[in-house]
Each structure stands twice: as C-alpha cells, then as structure tokens.
Short mmCIF file of N, CA and C in Angstrom, two decimals:
data_model
loop_
_atom_site.label_atom_id
_atom_site.label_comp_id
_atom_site.label_asym_id
_atom_site.label_seq_id
_atom_site.Cartn_x
_atom_site.Cartn_y
_atom_site.Cartn_z
N MET A 1 -6.17 -44.65 -2.42
CA MET A 1 -7.43 -45.22 -1.97
C MET A 1 -8.19 -44.15 -1.18
N PRO A 2 -9.43 -43.86 -1.56
CA PRO A 2 -10.21 -42.83 -0.86
C PRO A 2 -10.46 -43.22 0.59
N THR A 3 -10.59 -42.21 1.40
CA THR A 3 -10.84 -42.44 2.81
C THR A 3 -12.23 -41.94 3.17
N LYS A 4 -12.87 -42.61 4.12
CA LYS A 4 -14.19 -42.18 4.59
C LYS A 4 -14.06 -41.47 5.92
N SER A 5 -12.85 -41.32 6.39
CA SER A 5 -12.60 -40.61 7.66
C SER A 5 -12.87 -39.13 7.48
N SER A 6 -13.18 -38.48 8.57
CA SER A 6 -13.27 -37.02 8.53
C SER A 6 -11.87 -36.48 8.28
N PHE A 7 -11.79 -35.24 7.78
CA PHE A 7 -10.49 -34.64 7.52
C PHE A 7 -9.64 -34.59 8.79
N PRO A 8 -10.17 -34.12 9.93
CA PRO A 8 -9.35 -34.11 11.15
C PRO A 8 -8.85 -35.50 11.55
N SER A 9 -9.70 -36.50 11.39
CA SER A 9 -9.28 -37.86 11.73
C SER A 9 -8.19 -38.34 10.79
N TRP A 10 -8.39 -38.10 9.51
CA TRP A 10 -7.40 -38.49 8.51
C TRP A 10 -6.07 -37.78 8.75
N LEU A 11 -6.12 -36.45 8.99
CA LEU A 11 -4.90 -35.68 9.19
C LEU A 11 -4.19 -36.11 10.47
N SER A 12 -4.93 -36.39 11.52
CA SER A 12 -4.30 -36.84 12.76
C SER A 12 -3.57 -38.15 12.54
N ASN A 13 -4.16 -39.03 11.74
CA ASN A 13 -3.51 -40.30 11.43
C ASN A 13 -2.25 -40.07 10.59
N CYS A 14 -2.35 -39.20 9.60
CA CYS A 14 -1.19 -38.91 8.74
C CYS A 14 -0.03 -38.32 9.54
N LEU A 15 -0.34 -37.40 10.44
CA LEU A 15 0.71 -36.69 11.17
C LEU A 15 1.08 -37.35 12.49
N GLY A 16 0.33 -38.37 12.88
CA GLY A 16 0.65 -39.07 14.13
C GLY A 16 0.36 -38.21 15.35
N ASN A 17 -0.65 -37.37 15.27
CA ASN A 17 -1.06 -36.52 16.38
C ASN A 17 -2.49 -36.87 16.75
N SER A 18 -2.86 -36.49 17.94
CA SER A 18 -4.23 -36.77 18.37
C SER A 18 -5.21 -35.94 17.54
N GLU A 19 -6.41 -36.47 17.38
CA GLU A 19 -7.43 -35.75 16.64
C GLU A 19 -7.79 -34.44 17.35
N ALA A 20 -7.73 -34.45 18.67
CA ALA A 20 -8.02 -33.21 19.43
C ALA A 20 -7.01 -32.12 19.08
N GLU A 21 -5.73 -32.48 18.96
CA GLU A 21 -4.70 -31.50 18.59
C GLU A 21 -4.91 -31.01 17.17
N ILE A 22 -5.29 -31.90 16.28
CA ILE A 22 -5.56 -31.51 14.89
C ILE A 22 -6.75 -30.55 14.84
N ARG A 23 -7.79 -30.84 15.58
CA ARG A 23 -8.96 -29.94 15.60
C ARG A 23 -8.57 -28.58 16.18
N ARG A 24 -7.71 -28.58 17.18
CA ARG A 24 -7.23 -27.33 17.75
C ARG A 24 -6.46 -26.52 16.70
N LEU A 25 -5.61 -27.20 15.94
CA LEU A 25 -4.86 -26.54 14.87
C LEU A 25 -5.80 -25.97 13.82
N LEU A 26 -6.79 -26.76 13.42
CA LEU A 26 -7.69 -26.35 12.35
C LEU A 26 -8.58 -25.18 12.76
N THR A 27 -8.75 -24.97 14.03
CA THR A 27 -9.55 -23.81 14.48
C THR A 27 -8.67 -22.60 14.76
N ASP A 28 -7.37 -22.76 14.69
CA ASP A 28 -6.46 -21.65 14.93
C ASP A 28 -6.23 -20.91 13.62
N GLU A 29 -6.65 -19.67 13.58
CA GLU A 29 -6.53 -18.89 12.34
C GLU A 29 -5.09 -18.64 11.93
N SER A 30 -4.20 -18.49 12.89
CA SER A 30 -2.82 -18.15 12.52
C SER A 30 -2.20 -19.26 11.68
N ALA A 31 -2.41 -20.51 12.04
CA ALA A 31 -1.85 -21.61 11.25
C ALA A 31 -2.51 -21.68 9.88
N LEU A 32 -3.82 -21.55 9.84
CA LEU A 32 -4.54 -21.60 8.58
C LEU A 32 -4.12 -20.45 7.67
N TYR A 33 -4.02 -19.24 8.21
CA TYR A 33 -3.61 -18.08 7.42
C TYR A 33 -2.20 -18.27 6.87
N PHE A 34 -1.30 -18.80 7.71
CA PHE A 34 0.07 -19.04 7.25
C PHE A 34 0.07 -19.99 6.06
N LEU A 35 -0.65 -21.08 6.16
CA LEU A 35 -0.64 -22.08 5.10
C LEU A 35 -1.22 -21.55 3.80
N ILE A 36 -2.28 -20.76 3.89
CA ILE A 36 -2.87 -20.16 2.68
C ILE A 36 -1.91 -19.12 2.10
N ALA A 37 -1.37 -18.26 2.97
CA ALA A 37 -0.44 -17.24 2.50
C ALA A 37 0.79 -17.89 1.87
N TRP A 38 1.29 -18.97 2.46
CA TRP A 38 2.46 -19.64 1.91
C TRP A 38 2.20 -20.07 0.47
N SER A 39 1.05 -20.66 0.24
CA SER A 39 0.72 -21.13 -1.10
C SER A 39 0.74 -19.98 -2.10
N LEU A 40 0.13 -18.86 -1.73
CA LEU A 40 0.13 -17.68 -2.61
C LEU A 40 1.54 -17.10 -2.76
N PHE A 41 2.26 -17.03 -1.66
CA PHE A 41 3.62 -16.47 -1.65
C PHE A 41 4.53 -17.26 -2.58
N GLU A 42 4.50 -18.56 -2.43
CA GLU A 42 5.36 -19.42 -3.24
C GLU A 42 5.01 -19.30 -4.72
N SER A 43 3.72 -19.22 -5.02
CA SER A 43 3.29 -19.09 -6.41
C SER A 43 3.62 -17.72 -6.98
N LYS A 44 3.27 -16.69 -6.24
CA LYS A 44 3.37 -15.33 -6.75
C LYS A 44 4.82 -14.81 -6.76
N CYS A 45 5.57 -15.12 -5.73
CA CYS A 45 6.91 -14.54 -5.59
C CYS A 45 8.03 -15.46 -6.06
N PHE A 46 7.76 -16.75 -6.19
CA PHE A 46 8.81 -17.70 -6.56
C PHE A 46 8.38 -18.64 -7.69
N GLN A 47 7.41 -18.24 -8.46
CA GLN A 47 6.93 -19.04 -9.59
C GLN A 47 6.63 -20.49 -9.20
N GLY A 48 6.13 -20.68 -8.00
CA GLY A 48 5.62 -21.99 -7.63
C GLY A 48 6.44 -22.82 -6.67
N PHE A 49 7.72 -22.53 -6.51
CA PHE A 49 8.53 -23.39 -5.64
C PHE A 49 9.72 -22.60 -5.09
N VAL A 50 9.81 -22.54 -3.77
CA VAL A 50 10.91 -21.82 -3.12
C VAL A 50 12.02 -22.79 -2.77
N LYS A 51 13.23 -22.43 -3.15
CA LYS A 51 14.43 -23.15 -2.71
C LYS A 51 15.29 -22.14 -1.96
N ALA A 52 16.00 -22.60 -0.96
CA ALA A 52 16.82 -21.70 -0.13
C ALA A 52 17.76 -20.87 -0.98
N GLU A 53 18.31 -21.46 -2.01
CA GLU A 53 19.28 -20.73 -2.84
C GLU A 53 18.63 -19.64 -3.70
N ASP A 54 17.31 -19.62 -3.79
CA ASP A 54 16.60 -18.58 -4.55
C ASP A 54 16.29 -17.34 -3.72
N ILE A 55 16.42 -17.43 -2.43
CA ILE A 55 15.97 -16.35 -1.54
C ILE A 55 16.80 -15.09 -1.72
N GLU A 56 18.10 -15.23 -1.83
CA GLU A 56 18.95 -14.05 -1.98
C GLU A 56 18.64 -13.30 -3.27
N ASP A 57 18.44 -14.02 -4.34
CA ASP A 57 18.10 -13.39 -5.62
C ASP A 57 16.75 -12.67 -5.51
N PHE A 58 15.78 -13.29 -4.87
CA PHE A 58 14.48 -12.65 -4.67
C PHE A 58 14.65 -11.36 -3.87
N ALA A 59 15.44 -11.41 -2.81
CA ALA A 59 15.65 -10.24 -1.95
C ALA A 59 16.26 -9.09 -2.75
N GLU A 60 17.21 -9.39 -3.59
CA GLU A 60 17.84 -8.36 -4.41
C GLU A 60 16.86 -7.77 -5.42
N ARG A 61 16.02 -8.62 -6.01
CA ARG A 61 15.02 -8.13 -6.99
C ARG A 61 13.95 -7.27 -6.33
N ALA A 62 13.49 -7.68 -5.15
CA ALA A 62 12.37 -7.00 -4.49
C ALA A 62 12.80 -5.74 -3.75
N SER A 63 14.02 -5.69 -3.25
CA SER A 63 14.43 -4.60 -2.35
C SER A 63 14.34 -3.19 -2.94
N PRO A 64 14.62 -2.98 -4.22
CA PRO A 64 14.55 -1.59 -4.70
C PRO A 64 13.13 -1.00 -4.72
N THR A 65 12.11 -1.84 -4.79
CA THR A 65 10.76 -1.31 -4.97
C THR A 65 9.79 -1.61 -3.83
N ILE A 66 10.13 -2.50 -2.95
CA ILE A 66 9.19 -2.85 -1.87
C ILE A 66 9.29 -1.84 -0.74
N ASP A 67 8.17 -1.48 -0.17
CA ASP A 67 8.13 -0.55 0.95
C ASP A 67 8.44 -1.33 2.23
N LEU A 68 9.60 -1.06 2.80
CA LEU A 68 10.03 -1.81 3.99
C LEU A 68 9.37 -1.34 5.28
N THR A 69 8.64 -0.25 5.21
CA THR A 69 7.99 0.27 6.41
C THR A 69 7.13 -0.79 7.09
N ALA A 70 6.34 -1.49 6.28
CA ALA A 70 5.43 -2.50 6.83
C ALA A 70 6.17 -3.76 7.29
N LEU A 71 7.45 -3.87 6.97
CA LEU A 71 8.23 -5.06 7.33
C LEU A 71 9.15 -4.84 8.53
N GLN A 72 9.34 -3.60 8.93
CA GLN A 72 10.32 -3.28 9.97
C GLN A 72 10.06 -3.99 11.31
N GLU A 73 8.82 -3.98 11.75
CA GLU A 73 8.51 -4.60 13.04
C GLU A 73 8.84 -6.09 13.03
N SER A 74 8.47 -6.78 11.98
CA SER A 74 8.77 -8.21 11.88
C SER A 74 10.26 -8.45 11.71
N ALA A 75 10.91 -7.59 10.94
CA ALA A 75 12.36 -7.74 10.76
C ALA A 75 13.08 -7.61 12.10
N TRP A 76 12.70 -6.61 12.87
CA TRP A 76 13.31 -6.43 14.19
C TRP A 76 12.99 -7.61 15.09
N HIS A 77 11.75 -8.08 15.06
CA HIS A 77 11.34 -9.22 15.89
C HIS A 77 12.24 -10.43 15.62
N PHE A 78 12.42 -10.77 14.35
CA PHE A 78 13.21 -11.95 14.02
C PHE A 78 14.71 -11.71 14.21
N TYR A 79 15.17 -10.52 13.91
CA TYR A 79 16.58 -10.20 14.15
C TYR A 79 16.89 -10.38 15.63
N GLU A 80 16.08 -9.80 16.48
CA GLU A 80 16.31 -9.90 17.93
C GLU A 80 16.14 -11.33 18.43
N ARG A 81 15.13 -12.01 17.94
CA ARG A 81 14.86 -13.39 18.36
C ARG A 81 16.05 -14.30 18.06
N TYR A 82 16.62 -14.16 16.88
CA TYR A 82 17.68 -15.08 16.48
C TYR A 82 19.08 -14.62 16.88
N GLN A 83 19.14 -13.58 17.71
CA GLN A 83 20.39 -13.29 18.42
C GLN A 83 20.62 -14.39 19.47
N ASN A 84 19.54 -15.00 19.90
CA ASN A 84 19.61 -16.08 20.88
C ASN A 84 20.01 -17.37 20.15
N PRO A 85 21.19 -17.92 20.47
CA PRO A 85 21.68 -19.11 19.75
C PRO A 85 20.76 -20.33 19.90
N THR A 86 20.09 -20.46 21.02
CA THR A 86 19.19 -21.60 21.22
C THR A 86 17.99 -21.51 20.29
N LEU A 87 17.41 -20.32 20.18
CA LEU A 87 16.27 -20.14 19.28
C LEU A 87 16.70 -20.28 17.82
N ARG A 88 17.89 -19.76 17.51
CA ARG A 88 18.42 -19.89 16.14
C ARG A 88 18.64 -21.36 15.80
N LYS A 89 19.15 -22.12 16.74
CA LYS A 89 19.40 -23.55 16.54
C LYS A 89 18.09 -24.29 16.26
N ARG A 90 17.02 -23.92 16.99
CA ARG A 90 15.71 -24.54 16.75
C ARG A 90 15.20 -24.21 15.34
N LEU A 91 15.40 -23.00 14.92
CA LEU A 91 14.97 -22.59 13.58
C LEU A 91 15.72 -23.40 12.52
N MET A 92 17.01 -23.58 12.74
CA MET A 92 17.88 -24.15 11.72
C MET A 92 18.08 -25.66 11.82
N HIS A 93 17.69 -26.26 12.93
CA HIS A 93 17.92 -27.70 13.13
C HIS A 93 19.39 -28.06 12.92
N ASN A 94 20.26 -27.25 13.51
CA ASN A 94 21.71 -27.47 13.46
C ASN A 94 22.32 -27.30 12.07
N LYS A 95 21.56 -26.79 11.12
CA LYS A 95 22.13 -26.51 9.80
C LYS A 95 22.79 -25.14 9.86
N ASN A 96 23.90 -25.02 9.22
CA ASN A 96 24.65 -23.77 9.24
C ASN A 96 24.25 -22.93 8.02
N ASN A 97 24.00 -21.67 8.23
CA ASN A 97 23.74 -20.74 7.14
C ASN A 97 24.64 -19.53 7.35
N PRO A 98 25.80 -19.52 6.71
CA PRO A 98 26.75 -18.42 6.91
C PRO A 98 26.15 -17.04 6.59
N ARG A 99 25.28 -16.98 5.59
CA ARG A 99 24.66 -15.70 5.22
C ARG A 99 23.80 -15.17 6.36
N LEU A 100 23.01 -16.03 6.97
CA LEU A 100 22.18 -15.63 8.10
C LEU A 100 23.04 -15.21 9.28
N LEU A 101 24.07 -15.96 9.58
CA LEU A 101 24.95 -15.64 10.71
C LEU A 101 25.66 -14.30 10.49
N GLU A 102 26.09 -14.06 9.26
CA GLU A 102 26.75 -12.79 8.92
C GLU A 102 25.79 -11.62 9.12
N LEU A 103 24.57 -11.80 8.68
CA LEU A 103 23.55 -10.76 8.81
C LEU A 103 23.23 -10.49 10.28
N LEU A 104 23.06 -11.55 11.07
CA LEU A 104 22.72 -11.39 12.48
C LEU A 104 23.88 -10.82 13.31
N ALA A 105 25.08 -10.89 12.78
CA ALA A 105 26.24 -10.35 13.49
C ALA A 105 26.33 -8.83 13.37
N LYS A 106 25.64 -8.27 12.41
CA LYS A 106 25.65 -6.81 12.21
C LYS A 106 24.68 -6.14 13.18
N PRO A 107 24.94 -4.88 13.50
CA PRO A 107 23.91 -4.11 14.20
C PRO A 107 22.70 -3.96 13.27
N PHE A 108 21.52 -4.00 13.83
CA PHE A 108 20.30 -3.92 13.01
C PHE A 108 20.31 -2.68 12.12
N SER A 109 20.81 -1.58 12.64
CA SER A 109 20.82 -0.32 11.87
C SER A 109 21.71 -0.40 10.63
N ASP A 110 22.63 -1.37 10.57
CA ASP A 110 23.53 -1.52 9.42
C ASP A 110 23.01 -2.51 8.37
N ILE A 111 21.89 -3.12 8.63
CA ILE A 111 21.36 -4.12 7.70
C ILE A 111 20.69 -3.41 6.52
N ARG A 112 21.12 -3.77 5.32
CA ARG A 112 20.58 -3.16 4.10
C ARG A 112 19.19 -3.74 3.78
N ASN A 113 18.47 -3.04 2.93
CA ASN A 113 17.11 -3.46 2.56
C ASN A 113 17.04 -4.90 2.06
N GLU A 114 17.94 -5.26 1.14
CA GLU A 114 17.90 -6.62 0.61
C GLU A 114 18.22 -7.66 1.70
N GLU A 115 19.01 -7.27 2.70
CA GLU A 115 19.30 -8.18 3.80
C GLU A 115 18.08 -8.36 4.71
N ILE A 116 17.31 -7.31 4.88
CA ILE A 116 16.07 -7.42 5.66
C ILE A 116 15.12 -8.38 4.97
N ILE A 117 14.98 -8.21 3.67
CA ILE A 117 14.11 -9.11 2.92
C ILE A 117 14.64 -10.54 2.98
N TYR A 118 15.95 -10.69 2.84
CA TYR A 118 16.54 -12.03 2.93
C TYR A 118 16.23 -12.65 4.29
N LEU A 119 16.46 -11.92 5.36
CA LEU A 119 16.20 -12.42 6.71
C LEU A 119 14.75 -12.88 6.83
N LEU A 120 13.83 -12.03 6.43
CA LEU A 120 12.41 -12.34 6.58
C LEU A 120 12.00 -13.55 5.75
N VAL A 121 12.40 -13.57 4.50
CA VAL A 121 12.01 -14.69 3.64
C VAL A 121 12.68 -15.98 4.10
N PHE A 122 13.92 -15.89 4.52
CA PHE A 122 14.59 -17.10 4.99
C PHE A 122 13.89 -17.65 6.23
N VAL A 123 13.51 -16.80 7.16
CA VAL A 123 12.82 -17.24 8.36
C VAL A 123 11.47 -17.87 7.98
N ILE A 124 10.73 -17.22 7.10
CA ILE A 124 9.45 -17.79 6.66
C ILE A 124 9.67 -19.16 6.03
N TYR A 125 10.68 -19.26 5.19
CA TYR A 125 11.02 -20.53 4.54
C TYR A 125 11.32 -21.62 5.57
N ARG A 126 12.08 -21.25 6.59
CA ARG A 126 12.40 -22.23 7.63
C ARG A 126 11.16 -22.63 8.43
N TYR A 127 10.29 -21.67 8.73
CA TYR A 127 9.05 -22.01 9.43
C TYR A 127 8.22 -22.96 8.58
N ARG A 128 8.13 -22.68 7.32
CA ARG A 128 7.38 -23.56 6.42
C ARG A 128 8.00 -24.95 6.42
N ASN A 129 9.31 -25.03 6.32
CA ASN A 129 9.96 -26.34 6.34
C ASN A 129 9.75 -27.05 7.67
N ASN A 130 9.84 -26.30 8.74
CA ASN A 130 9.65 -26.92 10.05
C ASN A 130 8.22 -27.42 10.23
N ILE A 131 7.26 -26.72 9.67
CA ILE A 131 5.87 -27.16 9.76
C ILE A 131 5.66 -28.42 8.93
N PHE A 132 6.13 -28.41 7.68
CA PHE A 132 5.84 -29.52 6.78
C PHE A 132 6.84 -30.67 6.86
N HIS A 133 8.08 -30.37 7.17
CA HIS A 133 9.10 -31.41 7.10
C HIS A 133 9.78 -31.68 8.43
N GLY A 134 9.50 -30.85 9.40
CA GLY A 134 10.17 -31.01 10.69
C GLY A 134 9.57 -32.14 11.48
N ASN A 135 10.16 -32.37 12.62
CA ASN A 135 9.67 -33.43 13.48
C ASN A 135 8.83 -32.87 14.61
N LYS A 136 8.35 -31.67 14.43
CA LYS A 136 7.53 -31.04 15.45
C LYS A 136 6.11 -31.58 15.36
N GLY A 137 5.51 -31.78 16.52
CA GLY A 137 4.11 -32.16 16.55
C GLY A 137 3.24 -30.95 16.31
N VAL A 138 2.01 -31.20 15.97
CA VAL A 138 1.08 -30.12 15.69
C VAL A 138 0.95 -29.17 16.87
N GLN A 139 0.95 -29.69 18.07
CA GLN A 139 0.80 -28.82 19.24
C GLN A 139 1.93 -27.80 19.32
N SER A 140 3.11 -28.13 18.84
CA SER A 140 4.22 -27.18 18.90
C SER A 140 4.03 -26.03 17.91
N TRP A 141 3.32 -26.26 16.82
CA TRP A 141 3.08 -25.19 15.86
C TRP A 141 2.37 -24.05 16.55
N LEU A 142 1.43 -24.40 17.41
CA LEU A 142 0.65 -23.38 18.09
C LEU A 142 1.46 -22.62 19.13
N ASN A 143 2.58 -23.17 19.54
CA ASN A 143 3.47 -22.48 20.48
C ASN A 143 4.24 -21.35 19.80
N TYR A 144 4.25 -21.34 18.48
CA TYR A 144 4.97 -20.32 17.72
C TYR A 144 4.00 -19.33 17.07
N GLN A 145 2.86 -19.15 17.69
CA GLN A 145 1.80 -18.33 17.11
C GLN A 145 2.28 -16.91 16.78
N GLU A 146 3.01 -16.28 17.67
CA GLU A 146 3.48 -14.92 17.41
C GLU A 146 4.38 -14.88 16.17
N GLN A 147 5.30 -15.82 16.07
CA GLN A 147 6.21 -15.85 14.93
C GLN A 147 5.45 -16.16 13.64
N ILE A 148 4.49 -17.07 13.72
CA ILE A 148 3.70 -17.43 12.55
C ILE A 148 2.90 -16.23 12.07
N LYS A 149 2.36 -15.44 13.00
CA LYS A 149 1.62 -14.23 12.61
C LYS A 149 2.54 -13.23 11.92
N HIS A 150 3.77 -13.08 12.43
CA HIS A 150 4.73 -12.19 11.75
C HIS A 150 5.01 -12.70 10.34
N CYS A 151 5.24 -14.00 10.21
CA CYS A 151 5.50 -14.57 8.89
C CYS A 151 4.36 -14.29 7.93
N THR A 152 3.14 -14.45 8.40
CA THR A 152 1.97 -14.25 7.54
C THR A 152 1.86 -12.79 7.11
N ARG A 153 2.07 -11.87 8.04
CA ARG A 153 2.00 -10.44 7.69
C ARG A 153 3.06 -10.09 6.65
N VAL A 154 4.25 -10.63 6.81
CA VAL A 154 5.32 -10.36 5.83
C VAL A 154 4.93 -10.92 4.47
N MET A 155 4.40 -12.14 4.44
CA MET A 155 4.00 -12.71 3.16
C MET A 155 2.91 -11.87 2.51
N GLN A 156 1.98 -11.35 3.30
CA GLN A 156 0.93 -10.49 2.75
C GLN A 156 1.54 -9.28 2.04
N VAL A 157 2.51 -8.65 2.69
CA VAL A 157 3.16 -7.47 2.09
C VAL A 157 3.85 -7.87 0.79
N MET A 158 4.57 -8.98 0.81
CA MET A 158 5.33 -9.38 -0.37
C MET A 158 4.43 -9.84 -1.51
N ILE A 159 3.35 -10.53 -1.18
CA ILE A 159 2.40 -10.96 -2.21
C ILE A 159 1.75 -9.73 -2.84
N SER A 160 1.32 -8.80 -2.00
CA SER A 160 0.69 -7.57 -2.51
C SER A 160 1.65 -6.79 -3.39
N HIS A 161 2.91 -6.71 -2.96
CA HIS A 161 3.92 -6.01 -3.75
C HIS A 161 4.09 -6.68 -5.11
N ALA A 162 4.21 -8.00 -5.11
CA ALA A 162 4.38 -8.73 -6.37
C ALA A 162 3.16 -8.55 -7.27
N GLU A 163 1.98 -8.50 -6.68
CA GLU A 163 0.76 -8.34 -7.47
C GLU A 163 0.69 -6.96 -8.10
N THR A 164 1.22 -5.93 -7.42
CA THR A 164 1.22 -4.59 -8.03
C THR A 164 2.17 -4.55 -9.23
N LYS A 165 3.22 -5.34 -9.19
CA LYS A 165 4.19 -5.37 -10.28
C LYS A 165 3.67 -6.18 -11.48
N LYS A 166 2.95 -7.26 -11.18
CA LYS A 166 2.45 -8.14 -12.25
C LYS A 166 1.12 -8.74 -11.80
N PRO A 167 0.02 -8.05 -12.08
CA PRO A 167 -1.29 -8.54 -11.65
C PRO A 167 -1.65 -9.88 -12.33
N THR A 168 -1.99 -10.85 -11.52
CA THR A 168 -2.41 -12.16 -12.02
C THR A 168 -3.51 -12.79 -11.18
N MET A 169 -3.90 -12.11 -10.12
CA MET A 169 -4.78 -12.75 -9.14
C MET A 169 -6.24 -12.29 -9.23
N GLY A 170 -6.64 -11.74 -10.30
CA GLY A 170 -8.06 -11.41 -10.45
C GLY A 170 -8.37 -9.99 -10.07
N TYR A 171 -8.98 -9.81 -8.92
CA TYR A 171 -9.51 -8.50 -8.53
C TYR A 171 -8.50 -7.61 -7.87
N GLY A 172 -7.31 -8.06 -7.66
CA GLY A 172 -6.29 -7.22 -7.02
C GLY A 172 -6.27 -7.41 -5.52
N ILE A 173 -5.21 -6.98 -4.93
CA ILE A 173 -5.00 -7.13 -3.49
C ILE A 173 -4.92 -5.76 -2.89
N GLN A 174 -5.51 -5.59 -1.75
CA GLN A 174 -5.48 -4.32 -1.01
C GLN A 174 -4.37 -4.34 0.00
#
C-alpha cells in the first residue's frame, strides 16, 4: 500500500526511531556513502549477494592482484580495534568466527594479503549486517562514523579493483 508520508517519516516508523534521528542519519554522508558503496560492492565483487562463507574465496581471488597499499591503514585500524574482546563481541553479537580469531591472534606483520582482505571484507559484512539486521538504533550507527568511513574507503578500493578487471559500470572508476 503506497504511503503519503515523507521518506524520513516513513523510515522512522519502519525502524522505530524518531524522525529527528532519521533526518540526522540522512544528512550524514558517511552512512549514505556506506549504503551506496555496499550496493555497488555486493553487485560488483559478489555478483549481487554476499554470504559469510563467500568472503574467504573472494579474498583468495582478489589478493594476488589488488594493491594493498590503500588498504593498510584500514586493515591496521580494524586489526587493532578487534584485539579488544568487548569491541569484537559487539561486532560479532556473540557469534564465534574461528577464522577471524585465528587471524587476530597473529602479529599484524605476519598476516598474509588474503587474510588482510578477509579481515576487511568480513568487518564490512558485519557492519552491513549490524546496520540492516542488528538491533541497533539509528543513533548508534552515527557513533561508528570512523569505522563506517574505513569500510567505505575499503569498498571503494575493491570496487575500483574489480572494475579494472571486468568493466561493467559505464564510464569507469577513478
């Protein structure tokens, strides 16, 4: 049934958040950029749908050709962040991921390229799930602005890399 409500009003009703919080979210570029980048990332790098079990295969495929230089800062940020068990628990919602734990147990200098990609994509995947499927209110999304910006930058690098391998997006990506 069509709605005559404004988009912010409709979204606030759907998400059970105040319209003021929804308007705050909609004016925040980091959240908007993440959501747009996610759509492109999922389409371009995962043929339309990301599942957790696909991440390792993607990391192995991308690692030989992707330039990790642009990913190092974000990789270190998330590696260091999730050394903290409380922050890791929030990311995972008490779900166990032995692969992530194994990776985080290594010194950063020992992490291989495909593991860096795995870490980054897995974190992005979890942020996406927490945004869309988690029980977090909209206001909490804005509390993770730094992490969301890292996720978006990583997706930009990976989307651009995928586009250089198989152009499908029109005018190309810089």
